[in-house]
Amino acid sequence: YLNCNLPSKKIIILLHGYLVGHYRSCQYIKFFIKEGFNILLVDQRGHGNSEGTYATYGRYECEDLDLWVSCIRQKVGEKCFIGVHGHSMGAATGLMYSVLGKNKIDFIISESAYANAIEVIKRKLNKYKIPFFPFYNLTNHKIKKVCGFSLGEISPMDMVKESKVPIMFIHGDEDELIPCYMSMEMYEIKKGIKSLCIIPRAKHNTCYATNREKYENEVKNFLKMI
């Protein structure tokens, strides 16, 4: 927890993606400090210094996020302003939390999120010419047996449909891992306060590095909407 703006009760939780750690979110720290936020950097379950053997692509990470939010409210007080910034799986975690946390967080910034896990798997299998069936059935059965959830449960899109939390969607238009249209579709179905920022020539991990000025200006404009 980086308490860099001591009087401030504005906190941003930074959530990394799959197979990295909290260090992946460090690139955003300077910007959010300038915007008056204190920072909570976390390692998601099964990553870095956190416990857990498996990542669940947002299914149980959203419940972990609820604990982090509760911890902040206990530490800072109920009259705080909490945002979640996530990249890839971290963004999916934030979106999956958007209904559960509707009265607990004030906004979400979703960078390069997937709309649902099954669609991402289909794209990956098609790329390598692997038939969806029976590969998906066998994999999903194994996941349910070992981890206790189904891949069909991982659908940020379904949560976005119901969410009343302000959400900003950011995506690179050259993202080959998670296509840009997923953020665009979620933006279209989102009701209430929302924003969409497409970064030209940015890939899955390079939105901020590709055009930092556009990224920061769009985030500032979004925060003014809340």
PDB file of N, CA and C in Angstrom, residues 22-32 208-209:
ATOM      1  N   HIS A  22       2.470  -7.974  -9.452  1.00  0.00           N
ATOM      2  CA  HIS A  22       2.146  -6.567  -9.188  1.00  0.00           C
ATOM      3  C   HIS A  22       3.081  -5.608  -9.918  1.00  0.00           C
ATOM      4  N   TYR A  23       4.303  -6.087 -10.235  1.00  0.00           N
ATOM      5  CA  TYR A  23       5.271  -5.238 -10.929  1.00  0.00           C
ATOM      6  C   TYR A  23       4.746  -4.774 -12.290  1.00  0.00           C
ATOM      7  N   ARG A  24       3.847  -5.564 -12.884  1.00  0.00           N
ATOM      8  CA  ARG A  24       3.299  -5.195 -14.198  1.00  0.00           C
ATOM      9  C   ARG A  24       2.467  -3.913 -14.109  1.00  0.00           C
ATOM     10  N   SER A  25       1.965  -3.616 -12.918  1.00  0.00           N
ATOM     11  CA  SER A  25       1.121  -2.433 -12.725  1.00  0.00           C
ATOM     12  C   SER A  25       1.912  -1.199 -12.307  1.00  0.00           C
ATOM     13  N   CYS A  26       3.202  -1.363 -12.071  1.00  0.00           N
ATOM     14  CA  CYS A  26       4.002  -0.245 -11.555  1.00  0.00           C
ATOM     15  C   CYS A  26       4.078   0.922 -12.531  1.00  0.00           C
ATOM     16  N   GLN A  27       3.908   0.644 -13.818  1.00  0.00           N
ATOM     17  CA  GLN A  27       4.001   1.705 -14.824  1.00  0.00           C
ATOM     18  C   GLN A  27       2.926   2.785 -14.642  1.00  0.00           C
ATOM     19  N   TYR A  28       1.843   2.452 -13.963  1.00  0.00           N
ATOM     20  CA  TYR A  28       0.740   3.408 -13.796  1.00  0.00           C
ATOM     21  C   TYR A  28       0.842   4.236 -12.511  1.00  0.00           C
ATOM     22  N   ILE A  29       1.756   3.870 -11.626  1.00  0.00           N
ATOM     23  CA  ILE A  29       1.804   4.475 -10.288  1.00  0.00           C
ATOM     24  C   ILE A  29       1.991   5.985 -10.340  1.00  0.00           C
ATOM     25  N   LYS A  30       2.981   6.435 -11.086  1.00  0.00           N
ATOM     26  CA  LYS A  30       3.299   7.866 -11.122  1.00  0.00           C
ATOM     27  C   LYS A  30       2.094   8.692 -11.562  1.00  0.00           C
ATOM     28  N   PHE A  31       1.382   8.204 -12.562  1.00  0.00           N
ATOM     29  CA  PHE A  31       0.215   8.931 -13.068  1.00  0.00           C
ATOM     30  C   PHE A  31      -0.867   9.053 -12.005  1.00  0.00           C
ATOM     31  N   PHE A  32      -1.201   7.950 -11.356  1.00  0.00           N
ATOM     32  CA  PHE A  32      -2.287   7.988 -10.376  1.00  0.00           C
ATOM     33  C   PHE A  32      -1.904   8.776  -9.123  1.00  0.00           C
ATOM     34  N   TYR A 208      -0.425   1.582 -22.770  1.00  0.00           N
ATOM     35  CA  TYR A 208       0.139   2.744 -22.071  1.00  0.00           C
ATOM     36  C   TYR A 208       1.431   3.202 -22.729  1.00  0.00           C
ATOM     37  N   ALA A 209       2.279   2.262 -23.086  1.00  0.00           N
ATOM     38  CA  ALA A 209       3.570   2.604 -23.688  1.00  0.00           C
ATOM     39  C   ALA A 209       3.409   3.179 -25.092  1.00  0.00           C
TER      40      ALA A 209
END
